[in-house]
Coordinates of C-alpha atoms in Angstrom, one line a residue:
X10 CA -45.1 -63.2 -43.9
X11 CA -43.4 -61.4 -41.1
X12 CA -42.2 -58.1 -40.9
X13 CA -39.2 -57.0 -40.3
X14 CA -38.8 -55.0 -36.4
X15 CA -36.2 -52.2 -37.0
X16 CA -33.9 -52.3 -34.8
X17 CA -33.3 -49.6 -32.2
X18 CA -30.2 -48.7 -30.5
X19 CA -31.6 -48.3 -26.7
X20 CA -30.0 -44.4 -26.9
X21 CA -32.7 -43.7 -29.5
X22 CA -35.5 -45.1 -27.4
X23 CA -34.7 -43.2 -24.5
X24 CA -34.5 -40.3 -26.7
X25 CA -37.9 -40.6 -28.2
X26 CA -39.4 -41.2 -25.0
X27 CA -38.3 -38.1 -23.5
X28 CA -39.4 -36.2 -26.8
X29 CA -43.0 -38.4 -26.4
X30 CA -43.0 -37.0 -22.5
X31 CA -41.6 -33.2 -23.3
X32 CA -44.4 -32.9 -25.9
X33 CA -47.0 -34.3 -24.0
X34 CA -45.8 -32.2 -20.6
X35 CA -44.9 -28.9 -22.2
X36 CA -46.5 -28.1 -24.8
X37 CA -46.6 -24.7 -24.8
X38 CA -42.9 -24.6 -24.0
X39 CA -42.2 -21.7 -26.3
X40 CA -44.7 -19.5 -24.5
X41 CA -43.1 -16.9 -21.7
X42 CA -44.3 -17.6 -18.0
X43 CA -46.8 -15.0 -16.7
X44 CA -45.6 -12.4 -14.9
X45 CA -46.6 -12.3 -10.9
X46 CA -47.7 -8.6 -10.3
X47 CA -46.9 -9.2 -6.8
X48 CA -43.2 -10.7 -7.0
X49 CA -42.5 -8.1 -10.2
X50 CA -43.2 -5.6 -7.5
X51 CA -41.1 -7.1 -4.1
X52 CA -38.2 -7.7 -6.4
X53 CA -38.1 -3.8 -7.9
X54 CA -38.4 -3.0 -4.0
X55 CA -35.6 -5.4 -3.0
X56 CA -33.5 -4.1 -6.2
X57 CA -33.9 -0.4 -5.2
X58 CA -33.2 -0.8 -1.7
X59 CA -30.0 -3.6 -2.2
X60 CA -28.1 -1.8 -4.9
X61 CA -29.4 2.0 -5.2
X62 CA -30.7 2.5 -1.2
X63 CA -27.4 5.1 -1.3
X64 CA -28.6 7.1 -3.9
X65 CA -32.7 7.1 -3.5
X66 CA -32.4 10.8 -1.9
X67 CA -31.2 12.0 -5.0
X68 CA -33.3 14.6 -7.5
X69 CA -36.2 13.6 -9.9
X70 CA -37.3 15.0 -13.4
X71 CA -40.8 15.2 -14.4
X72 CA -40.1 13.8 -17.2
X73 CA -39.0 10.4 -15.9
X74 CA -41.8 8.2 -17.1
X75 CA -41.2 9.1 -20.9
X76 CA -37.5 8.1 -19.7
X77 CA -38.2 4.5 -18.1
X78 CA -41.9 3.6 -20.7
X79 CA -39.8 2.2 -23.4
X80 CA -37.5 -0.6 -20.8
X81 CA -39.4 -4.2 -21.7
X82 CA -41.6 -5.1 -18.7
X83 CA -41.8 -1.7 -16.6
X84 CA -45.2 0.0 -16.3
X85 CA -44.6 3.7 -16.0
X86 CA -47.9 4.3 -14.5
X87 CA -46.4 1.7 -11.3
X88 CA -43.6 4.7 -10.9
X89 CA -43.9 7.8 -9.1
X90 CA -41.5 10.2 -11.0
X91 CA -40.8 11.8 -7.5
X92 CA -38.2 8.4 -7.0
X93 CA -36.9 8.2 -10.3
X94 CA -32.7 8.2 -10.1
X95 CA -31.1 10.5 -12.6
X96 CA -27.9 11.4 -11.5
X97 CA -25.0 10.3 -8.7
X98 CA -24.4 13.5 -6.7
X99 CA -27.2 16.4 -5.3
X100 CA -29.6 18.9 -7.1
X101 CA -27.6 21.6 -8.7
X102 CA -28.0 24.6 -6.6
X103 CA -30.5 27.0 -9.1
X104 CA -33.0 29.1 -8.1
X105 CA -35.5 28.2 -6.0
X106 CA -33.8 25.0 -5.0
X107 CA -34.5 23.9 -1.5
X108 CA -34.3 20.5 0.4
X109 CA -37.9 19.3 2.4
X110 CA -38.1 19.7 5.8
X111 CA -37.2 15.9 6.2
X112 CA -33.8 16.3 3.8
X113 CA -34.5 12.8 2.5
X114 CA -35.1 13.9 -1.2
X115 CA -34.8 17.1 -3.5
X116 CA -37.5 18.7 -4.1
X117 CA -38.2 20.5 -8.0
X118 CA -37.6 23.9 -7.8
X119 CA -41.3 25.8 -7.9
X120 CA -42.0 29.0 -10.1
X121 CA -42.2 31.1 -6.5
X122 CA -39.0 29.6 -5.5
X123 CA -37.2 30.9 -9.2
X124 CA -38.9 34.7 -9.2
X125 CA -38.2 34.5 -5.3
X126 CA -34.4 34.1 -5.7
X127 CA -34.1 36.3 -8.7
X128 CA -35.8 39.2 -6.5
X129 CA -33.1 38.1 -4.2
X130 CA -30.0 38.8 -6.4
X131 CA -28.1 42.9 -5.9
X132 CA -29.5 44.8 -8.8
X133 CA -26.4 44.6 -10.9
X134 CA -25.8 41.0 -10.5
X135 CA -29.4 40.6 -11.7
X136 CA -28.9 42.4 -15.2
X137 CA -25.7 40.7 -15.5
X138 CA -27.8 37.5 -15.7
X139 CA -30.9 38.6 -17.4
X140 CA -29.7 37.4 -20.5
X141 CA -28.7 33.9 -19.4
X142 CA -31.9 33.2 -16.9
X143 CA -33.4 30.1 -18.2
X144 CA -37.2 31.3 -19.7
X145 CA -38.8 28.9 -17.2
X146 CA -39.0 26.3 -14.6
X147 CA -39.4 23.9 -17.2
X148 CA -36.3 24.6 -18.9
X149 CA -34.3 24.5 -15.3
X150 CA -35.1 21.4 -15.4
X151 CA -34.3 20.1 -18.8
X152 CA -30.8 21.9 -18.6
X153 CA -30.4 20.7 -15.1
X154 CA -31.3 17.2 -15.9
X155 CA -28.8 17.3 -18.9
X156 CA -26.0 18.7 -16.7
X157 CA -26.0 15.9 -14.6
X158 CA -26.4 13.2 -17.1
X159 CA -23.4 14.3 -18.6
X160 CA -21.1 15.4 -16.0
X161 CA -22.1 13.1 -13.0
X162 CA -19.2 13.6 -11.0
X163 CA -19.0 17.3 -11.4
X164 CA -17.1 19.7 -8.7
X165 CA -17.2 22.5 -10.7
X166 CA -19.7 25.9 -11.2
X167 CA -23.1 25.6 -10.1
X168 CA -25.8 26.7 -12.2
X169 CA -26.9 29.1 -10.3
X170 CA -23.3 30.9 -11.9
X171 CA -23.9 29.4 -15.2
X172 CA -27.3 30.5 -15.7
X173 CA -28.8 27.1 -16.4
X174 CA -28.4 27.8 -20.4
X175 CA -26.0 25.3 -22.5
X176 CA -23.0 27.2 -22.3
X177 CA -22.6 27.0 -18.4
X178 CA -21.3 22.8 -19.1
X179 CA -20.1 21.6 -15.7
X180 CA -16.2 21.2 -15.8
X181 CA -14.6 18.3 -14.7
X182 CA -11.4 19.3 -12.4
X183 CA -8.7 17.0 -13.5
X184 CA -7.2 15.2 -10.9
X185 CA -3.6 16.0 -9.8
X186 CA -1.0 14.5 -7.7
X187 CA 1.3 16.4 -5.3
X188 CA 4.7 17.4 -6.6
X189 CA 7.5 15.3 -5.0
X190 CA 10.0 17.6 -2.9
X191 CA 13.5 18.0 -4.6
X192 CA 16.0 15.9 -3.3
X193 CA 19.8 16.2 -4.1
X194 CA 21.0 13.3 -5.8
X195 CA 23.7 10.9 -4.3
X196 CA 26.9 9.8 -5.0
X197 CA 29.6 7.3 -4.3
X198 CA 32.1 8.4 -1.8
X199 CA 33.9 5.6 -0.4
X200 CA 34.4 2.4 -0.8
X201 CA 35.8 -0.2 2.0
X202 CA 37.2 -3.1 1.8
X203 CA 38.3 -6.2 4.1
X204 CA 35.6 -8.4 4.6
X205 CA 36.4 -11.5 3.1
X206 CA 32.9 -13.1 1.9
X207 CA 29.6 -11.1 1.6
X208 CA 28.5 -8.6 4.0
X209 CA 25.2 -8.8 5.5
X210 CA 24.5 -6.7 8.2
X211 CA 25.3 -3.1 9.5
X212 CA 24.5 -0.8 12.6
X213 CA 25.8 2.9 13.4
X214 CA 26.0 3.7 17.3
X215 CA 24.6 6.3 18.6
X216 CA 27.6 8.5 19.0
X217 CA 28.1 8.3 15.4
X218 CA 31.9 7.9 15.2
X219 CA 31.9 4.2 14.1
X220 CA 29.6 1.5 12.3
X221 CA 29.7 -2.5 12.6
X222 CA 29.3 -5.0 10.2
X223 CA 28.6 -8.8 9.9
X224 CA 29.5 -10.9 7.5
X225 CA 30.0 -14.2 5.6
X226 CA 33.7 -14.7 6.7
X227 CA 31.8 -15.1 10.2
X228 CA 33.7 -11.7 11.9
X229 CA 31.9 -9.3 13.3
X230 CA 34.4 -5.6 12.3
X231 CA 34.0 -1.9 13.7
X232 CA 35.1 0.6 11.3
X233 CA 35.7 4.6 11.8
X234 CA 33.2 6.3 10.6
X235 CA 35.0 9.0 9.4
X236 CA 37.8 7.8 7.8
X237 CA 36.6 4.3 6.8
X238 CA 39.7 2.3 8.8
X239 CA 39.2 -1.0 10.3
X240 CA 39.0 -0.2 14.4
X241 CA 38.6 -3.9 15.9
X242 CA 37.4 -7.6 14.6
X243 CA 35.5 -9.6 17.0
X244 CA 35.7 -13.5 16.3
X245 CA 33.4 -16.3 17.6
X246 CA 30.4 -17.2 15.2
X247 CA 30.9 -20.2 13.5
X248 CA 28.6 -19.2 10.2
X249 CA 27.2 -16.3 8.4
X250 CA 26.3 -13.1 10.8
X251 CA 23.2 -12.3 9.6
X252 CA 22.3 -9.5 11.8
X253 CA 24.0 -6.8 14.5
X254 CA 22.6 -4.1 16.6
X255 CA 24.6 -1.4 19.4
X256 CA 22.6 -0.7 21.9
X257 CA 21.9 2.9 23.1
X258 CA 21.7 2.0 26.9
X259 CA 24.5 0.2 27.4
X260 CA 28.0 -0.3 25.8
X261 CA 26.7 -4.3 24.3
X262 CA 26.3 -5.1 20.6
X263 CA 24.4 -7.8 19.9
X264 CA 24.5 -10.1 17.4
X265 CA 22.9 -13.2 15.4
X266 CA 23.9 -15.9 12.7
X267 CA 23.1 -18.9 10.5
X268 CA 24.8 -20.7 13.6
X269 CA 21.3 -20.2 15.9
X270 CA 23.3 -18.4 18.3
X271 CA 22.6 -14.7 19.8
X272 CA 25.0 -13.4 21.1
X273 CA 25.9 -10.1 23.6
X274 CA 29.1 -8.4 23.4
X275 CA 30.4 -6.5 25.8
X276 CA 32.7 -3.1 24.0
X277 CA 34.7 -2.9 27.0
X278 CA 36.5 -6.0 26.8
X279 CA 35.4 -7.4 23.3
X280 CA 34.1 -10.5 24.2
X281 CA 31.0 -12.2 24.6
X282 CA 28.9 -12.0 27.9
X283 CA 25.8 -13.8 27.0
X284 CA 24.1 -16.3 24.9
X285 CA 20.5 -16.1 24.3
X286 CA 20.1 -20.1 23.6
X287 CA 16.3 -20.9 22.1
X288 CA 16.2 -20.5 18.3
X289 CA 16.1 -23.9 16.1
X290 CA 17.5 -22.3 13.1
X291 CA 19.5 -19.4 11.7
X292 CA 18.8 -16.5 13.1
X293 CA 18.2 -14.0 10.4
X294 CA 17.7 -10.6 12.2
X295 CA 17.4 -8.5 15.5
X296 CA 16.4 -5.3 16.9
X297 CA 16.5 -4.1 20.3
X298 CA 13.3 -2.1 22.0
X299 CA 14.3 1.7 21.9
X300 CA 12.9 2.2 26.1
X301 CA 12.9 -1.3 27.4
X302 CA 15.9 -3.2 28.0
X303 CA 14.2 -6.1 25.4
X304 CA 16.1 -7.9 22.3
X305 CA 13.9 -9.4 20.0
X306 CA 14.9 -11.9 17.4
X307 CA 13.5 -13.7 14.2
X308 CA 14.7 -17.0 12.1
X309 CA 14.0 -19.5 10.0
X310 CA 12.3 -21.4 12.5
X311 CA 9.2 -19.0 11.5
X312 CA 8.9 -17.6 15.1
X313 CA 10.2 -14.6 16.5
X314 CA 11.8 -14.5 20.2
X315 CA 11.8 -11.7 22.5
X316 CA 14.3 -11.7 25.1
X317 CA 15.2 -10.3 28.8
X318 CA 18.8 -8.9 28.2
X319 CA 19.8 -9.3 31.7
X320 CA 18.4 -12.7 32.7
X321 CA 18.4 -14.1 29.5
X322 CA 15.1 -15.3 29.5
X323 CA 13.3 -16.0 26.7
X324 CA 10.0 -13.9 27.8
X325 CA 8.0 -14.6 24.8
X326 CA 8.0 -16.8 21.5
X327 CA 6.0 -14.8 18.6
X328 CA 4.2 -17.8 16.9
X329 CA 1.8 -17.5 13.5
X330 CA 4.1 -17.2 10.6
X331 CA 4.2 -19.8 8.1
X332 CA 7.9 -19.5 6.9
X333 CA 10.9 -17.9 7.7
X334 CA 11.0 -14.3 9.6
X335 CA 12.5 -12.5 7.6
X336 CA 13.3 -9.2 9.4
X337 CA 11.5 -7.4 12.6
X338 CA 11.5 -3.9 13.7
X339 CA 10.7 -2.3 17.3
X340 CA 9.1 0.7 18.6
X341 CA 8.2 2.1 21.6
X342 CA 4.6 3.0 20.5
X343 CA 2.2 0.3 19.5
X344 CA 2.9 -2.0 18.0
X345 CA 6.0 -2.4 19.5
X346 CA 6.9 -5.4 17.3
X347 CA 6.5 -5.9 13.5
X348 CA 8.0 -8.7 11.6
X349 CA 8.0 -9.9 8.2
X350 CA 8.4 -13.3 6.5
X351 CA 8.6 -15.3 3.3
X352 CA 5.3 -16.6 3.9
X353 CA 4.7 -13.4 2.6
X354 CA 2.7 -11.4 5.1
X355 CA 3.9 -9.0 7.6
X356 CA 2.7 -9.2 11.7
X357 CA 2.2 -6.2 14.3
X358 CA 2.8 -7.9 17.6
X359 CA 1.1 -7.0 20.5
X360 CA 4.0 -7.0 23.1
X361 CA 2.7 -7.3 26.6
X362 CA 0.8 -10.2 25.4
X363 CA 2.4 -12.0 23.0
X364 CA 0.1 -12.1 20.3
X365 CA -0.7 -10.7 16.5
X366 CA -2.5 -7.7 16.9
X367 CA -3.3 -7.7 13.1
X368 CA -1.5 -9.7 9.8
X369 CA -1.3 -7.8 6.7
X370 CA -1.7 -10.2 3.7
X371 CA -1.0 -7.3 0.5
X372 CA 2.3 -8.7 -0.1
X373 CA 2.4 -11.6 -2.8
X374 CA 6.1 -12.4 -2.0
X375 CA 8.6 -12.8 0.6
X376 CA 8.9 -9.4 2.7
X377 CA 12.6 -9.4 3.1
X378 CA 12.7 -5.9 5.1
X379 CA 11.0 -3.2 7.3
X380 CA 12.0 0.1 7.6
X381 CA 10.3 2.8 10.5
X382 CA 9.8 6.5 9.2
X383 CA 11.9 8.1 11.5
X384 CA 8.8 11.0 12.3
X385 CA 5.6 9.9 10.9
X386 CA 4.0 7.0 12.6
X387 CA 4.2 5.0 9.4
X388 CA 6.8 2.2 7.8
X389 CA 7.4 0.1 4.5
X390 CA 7.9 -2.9 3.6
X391 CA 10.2 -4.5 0.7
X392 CA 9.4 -7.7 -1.3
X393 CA 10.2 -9.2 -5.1
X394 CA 6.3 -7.6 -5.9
X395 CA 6.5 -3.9 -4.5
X396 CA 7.3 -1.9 -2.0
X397 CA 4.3 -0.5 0.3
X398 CA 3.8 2.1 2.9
X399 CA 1.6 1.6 5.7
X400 CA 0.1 3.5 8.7
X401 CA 0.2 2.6 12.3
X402 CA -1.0 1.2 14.5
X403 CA -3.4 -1.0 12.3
X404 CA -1.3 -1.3 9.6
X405 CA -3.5 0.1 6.8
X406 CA -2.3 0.6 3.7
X407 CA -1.2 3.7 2.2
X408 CA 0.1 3.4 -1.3
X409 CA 2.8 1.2 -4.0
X410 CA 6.1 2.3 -4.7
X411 CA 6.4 0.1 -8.0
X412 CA 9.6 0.3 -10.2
X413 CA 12.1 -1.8 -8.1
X414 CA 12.2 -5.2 -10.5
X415 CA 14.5 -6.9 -8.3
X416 CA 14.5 -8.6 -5.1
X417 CA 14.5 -5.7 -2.0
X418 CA 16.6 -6.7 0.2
X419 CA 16.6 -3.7 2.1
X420 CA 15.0 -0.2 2.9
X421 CA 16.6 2.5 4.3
X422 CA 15.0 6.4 4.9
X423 CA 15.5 9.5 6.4
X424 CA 14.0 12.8 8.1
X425 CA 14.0 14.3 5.0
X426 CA 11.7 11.9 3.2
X427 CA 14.5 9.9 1.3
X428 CA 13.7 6.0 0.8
X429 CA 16.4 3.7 -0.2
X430 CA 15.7 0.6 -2.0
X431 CA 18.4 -1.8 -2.4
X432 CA 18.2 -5.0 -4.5
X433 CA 19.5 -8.7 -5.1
X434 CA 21.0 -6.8 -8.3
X435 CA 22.5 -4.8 -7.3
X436 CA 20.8 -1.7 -7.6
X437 CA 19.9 1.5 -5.5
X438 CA 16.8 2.9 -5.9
X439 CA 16.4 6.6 -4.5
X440 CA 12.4 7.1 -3.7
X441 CA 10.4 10.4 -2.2
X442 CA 8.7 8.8 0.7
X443 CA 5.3 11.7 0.4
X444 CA 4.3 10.7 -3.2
X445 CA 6.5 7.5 -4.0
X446 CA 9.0 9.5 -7.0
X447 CA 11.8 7.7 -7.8
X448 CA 14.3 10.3 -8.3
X449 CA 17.5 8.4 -8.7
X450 CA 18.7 4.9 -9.4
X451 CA 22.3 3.9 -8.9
X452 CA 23.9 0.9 -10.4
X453 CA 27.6 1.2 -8.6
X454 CA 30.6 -0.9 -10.0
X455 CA 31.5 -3.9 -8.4
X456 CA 35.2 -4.5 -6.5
X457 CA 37.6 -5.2 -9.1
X458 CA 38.5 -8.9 -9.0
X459 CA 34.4 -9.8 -8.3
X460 CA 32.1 -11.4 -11.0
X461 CA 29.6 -8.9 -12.3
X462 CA 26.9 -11.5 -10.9
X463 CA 28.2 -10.4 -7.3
X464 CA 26.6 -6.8 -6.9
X465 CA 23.9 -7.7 -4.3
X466 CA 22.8 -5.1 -1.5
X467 CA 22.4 -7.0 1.4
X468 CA 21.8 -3.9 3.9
X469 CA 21.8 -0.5 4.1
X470 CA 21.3 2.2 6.5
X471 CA 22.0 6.2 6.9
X472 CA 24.2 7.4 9.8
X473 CA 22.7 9.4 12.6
X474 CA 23.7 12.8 11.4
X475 CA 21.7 11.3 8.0
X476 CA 24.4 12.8 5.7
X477 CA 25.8 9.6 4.5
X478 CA 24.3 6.2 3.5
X479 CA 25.9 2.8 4.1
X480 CA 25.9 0.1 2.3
X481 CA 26.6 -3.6 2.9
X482 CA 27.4 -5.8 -0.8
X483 CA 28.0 -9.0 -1.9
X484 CA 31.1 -8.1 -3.9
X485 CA 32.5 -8.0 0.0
X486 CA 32.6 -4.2 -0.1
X487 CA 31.2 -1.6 2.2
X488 CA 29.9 1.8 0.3
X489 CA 29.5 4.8 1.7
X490 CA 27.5 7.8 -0.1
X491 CA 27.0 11.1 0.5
X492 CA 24.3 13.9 -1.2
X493 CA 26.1 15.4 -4.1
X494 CA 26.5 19.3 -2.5
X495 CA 26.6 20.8 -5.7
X496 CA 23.8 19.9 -7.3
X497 CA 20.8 22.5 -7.6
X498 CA 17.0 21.7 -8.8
X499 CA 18.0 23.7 -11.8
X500 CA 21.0 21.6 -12.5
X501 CA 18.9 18.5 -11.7
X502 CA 15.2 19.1 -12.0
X503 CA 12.4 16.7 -11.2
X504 CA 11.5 14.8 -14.3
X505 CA 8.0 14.7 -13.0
X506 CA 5.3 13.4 -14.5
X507 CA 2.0 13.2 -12.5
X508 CA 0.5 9.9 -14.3
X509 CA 3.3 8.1 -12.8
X510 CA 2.6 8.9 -9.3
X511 CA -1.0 7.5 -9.2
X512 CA -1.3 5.3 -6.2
X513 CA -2.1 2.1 -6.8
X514 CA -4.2 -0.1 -4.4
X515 CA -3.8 -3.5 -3.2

């Protein structure tokens, strides 16, 4: 009679084989491995150099090996308490305490070293103290040790003031932010109309008595500065003027569009003298070099151009950005060229050669605008994330001005400190350049007739004397604003409060 084979499914065989070969392999499985004396000690070596090599020189207690003979798989006896790390900053200064002619550790303070410096102290300082001298070395140390445990990053008394006795507790200085200056708040002084789409672009020249605009109706128009009356309409773009400039050396404006052209006016006739043929796509801003005669371009071709005013010549073309250039600012000092794109980063050009000098990659948006500081060697940059400072020349960064939840558009600021934000939205936002306040935020009415939808700030800019700020809106409006003169810091004090103002990084 046969027996009946059970069946296996070939998953169970495999399995009991592998159990058959674990068990016979590894038996004692459950059992730790054997500790190398020899690797145990080059990996504690490698540990304290890699990841406390900074802070080796710093004081020792005596009693470190009660401190380390309880942590699994240490021997005390392997330690020498002279290395043992108890605290992130130096020795308190006590009596007797004195670094080793090599200044690579501090040493304990000896019992010479304590009767040494209390023979030291003026007579009166010393009965002063008596009473709050610790009774020996040993408790210097205890009360030392406990100090620093507690209060690592300490600025505060030294023991040496406190005695060394529990109620000299190391204070912790808070830390506190500079006040923001006072700044008058602004108001809406004017408004101008007769544009007839949105208005995109603006520039003051440098005798102050009139401003130019561009504009969606395609006109380029020169208003009085003082009074607001339309001067003079200049005619010849065949789309959107996205960006005008009025040079300082020479009686030209200069102008660009959505129609790829650039073009140079001449004031003393009104008409156009050159074209500056090149770009593939609209050309969405310009600046001219302050001290060379230089024009240099950006567009949505993701290069930027530099041209020779006179000849026309296209001396350079600013390749590396992966998207649209967005806006670009000159300077005489280097860099002499900074741009800024929807690819989201912003470029410092060197000029002579044509080549970045350094990308700055903070930005997680489109940077839509760069603004100089008009007497530090610093600017900002606006995007949909934040607005950040920077230094020159390397572009490193200097803090966040977070608050703006719109799309900046534009950035604006004067001597005084004043930073003007101005949004898809609509809004205004007044900032203190120093420490990044936000002191005002205006919301102004669109033109009666507009949709409320149609209260974007496409460009703004303060006149030369800096008394009034200019905007350009999509409600096909220009606004002027002035500082409200009788306003005082009593009638409109700072509502300040210093956990706003911490600087954020990145």
């Amino acid at each position: 009679m046969t027996e009946d084979v059970q069946k296996h499914s070939v998953h169970t065989l495999v399995f009991r084989s592998l159990k058959r070969t674990h068990d016979m392999f590894v038996s004692d499985h459950a059992k730790s491995i054997a500790l190398d004396d020899e690797s145990h000690k080059v990996k504690m070596d490698v540990k304290l150099k890699a990841e406390y090599g900074a802070v080796l020189h710093m004081p020792v207690l005596k009693e470190g090996k009660d401190r380390v003979s309880h942590l699994p798989g240490i021997d005390p006896s392997s330690y020498d308490p002279e290395y043992l790390i108890t605290g992130t900053h130096a020795y308190p200064s006590g009596p007797g305490v004195a670094l080793t002619a090599d200044t690579k550790m501090h040493r304990n303070p000896s019992e010479g070293g304590v009767h040494s410096m209390a023979l030291a102290l003026p007579p009166s300082q010393a009965r002063q103290d008596v009473s709050r001298t610790a009774a020996s070395v040993s408790d210097i140390h205890r009360h030392a040790g406990g100090a620093e445990r507690s209060h690592p990053h300490s600025t505060a008394v030294s023991l040496m003031e406190g005695g060394g006795t529990r109620n000299s507790a190391l204070m912790r200085k808070a830390s506190t932010m500079p006040k923001p200056q006072w700044h008058p708040p602004w108001k809406l002084f004017r408004v101008i109309s007769g544009h007839l789409g949105w208005v995109r672009s603006i520039a003051v020249e440098p005798g102050n008595q009139w401003f130019v605009t561009g504009s969606a109706d395609r006109t380029i128009k020169i208003w009085d500065l003082a009074s607001g009356k339309l001067k003079l309409s200049l005619t010849g773009h065949i789309s959107t003027v996205r960006g005008v400039a009025v040079s300082s050396r020479s009686p030209y404006l200069f102008s660009c569009g959505e129609d790829k052209q650039v073009k140079c006016w001449d004031l003393e006739y009104n008409k156009v003298i050159r074209h500056y043929h090149g770009h593939l796509s609209a050309v969405y801003d310009l600046d001219l070099h302050p001290t060379i005669d230089v024009l240099v371009t950006c567009s949505r071709d993701a290069t930027a151009r530099v041209w020779d005013i006179r000849t026309k010549a296209n001396v350079h073309t600013l390749t590396g950005h992966t998207n649209t250039v967005a806006t670009v600012r000159c300077q005489s000092a280097e860099p002499q060229v900074i741009t800024g794109s929807h690819d989201s980063t912003i470029r410092l050009w060197d000029l002579i050669a044509g080549k970045t000098r350094a990308t700055l990659t903070n930005h997680k948006k489109s940077v839509r605008t760069l603004v100089l500081h008009p007497r530090q060697y610093t600017f900002a940059s606006g995007s949909a994330d934040n607005i950040k400072q920077w230094m020159f020349p390397d572009g490193n960064f200097i803090q966040n001005l977070s608050g703006h939840n719109a799309i900046i558009n534009t950035l604006a600021v004067n001597s005084d400190g004043v930073l003007v934000s101005g949004a898809d939205n609509g809004t205004i936002h007044m900032w203190d350049w120093r420490t990044g306040y936000n002191f005002q935020r205006i919301h102004a009415a669109v033109q009666p007739g507009s949709l409320d939808s149609e209260s974007g700030i496409f460009a703004c800019l303060f006149d030369h004397s800096e008394s009034r700020l200019i905007t350009a809106e999509a409600d096909k409006t220009i606004k002027v604003y002035k500082e409200d003169d009788t306003a005082t810091e009593e009638s409109h004090p700072i509502n300040w409060k210093p956990e706003i103002l911490k600087r954020k990084r990145y």
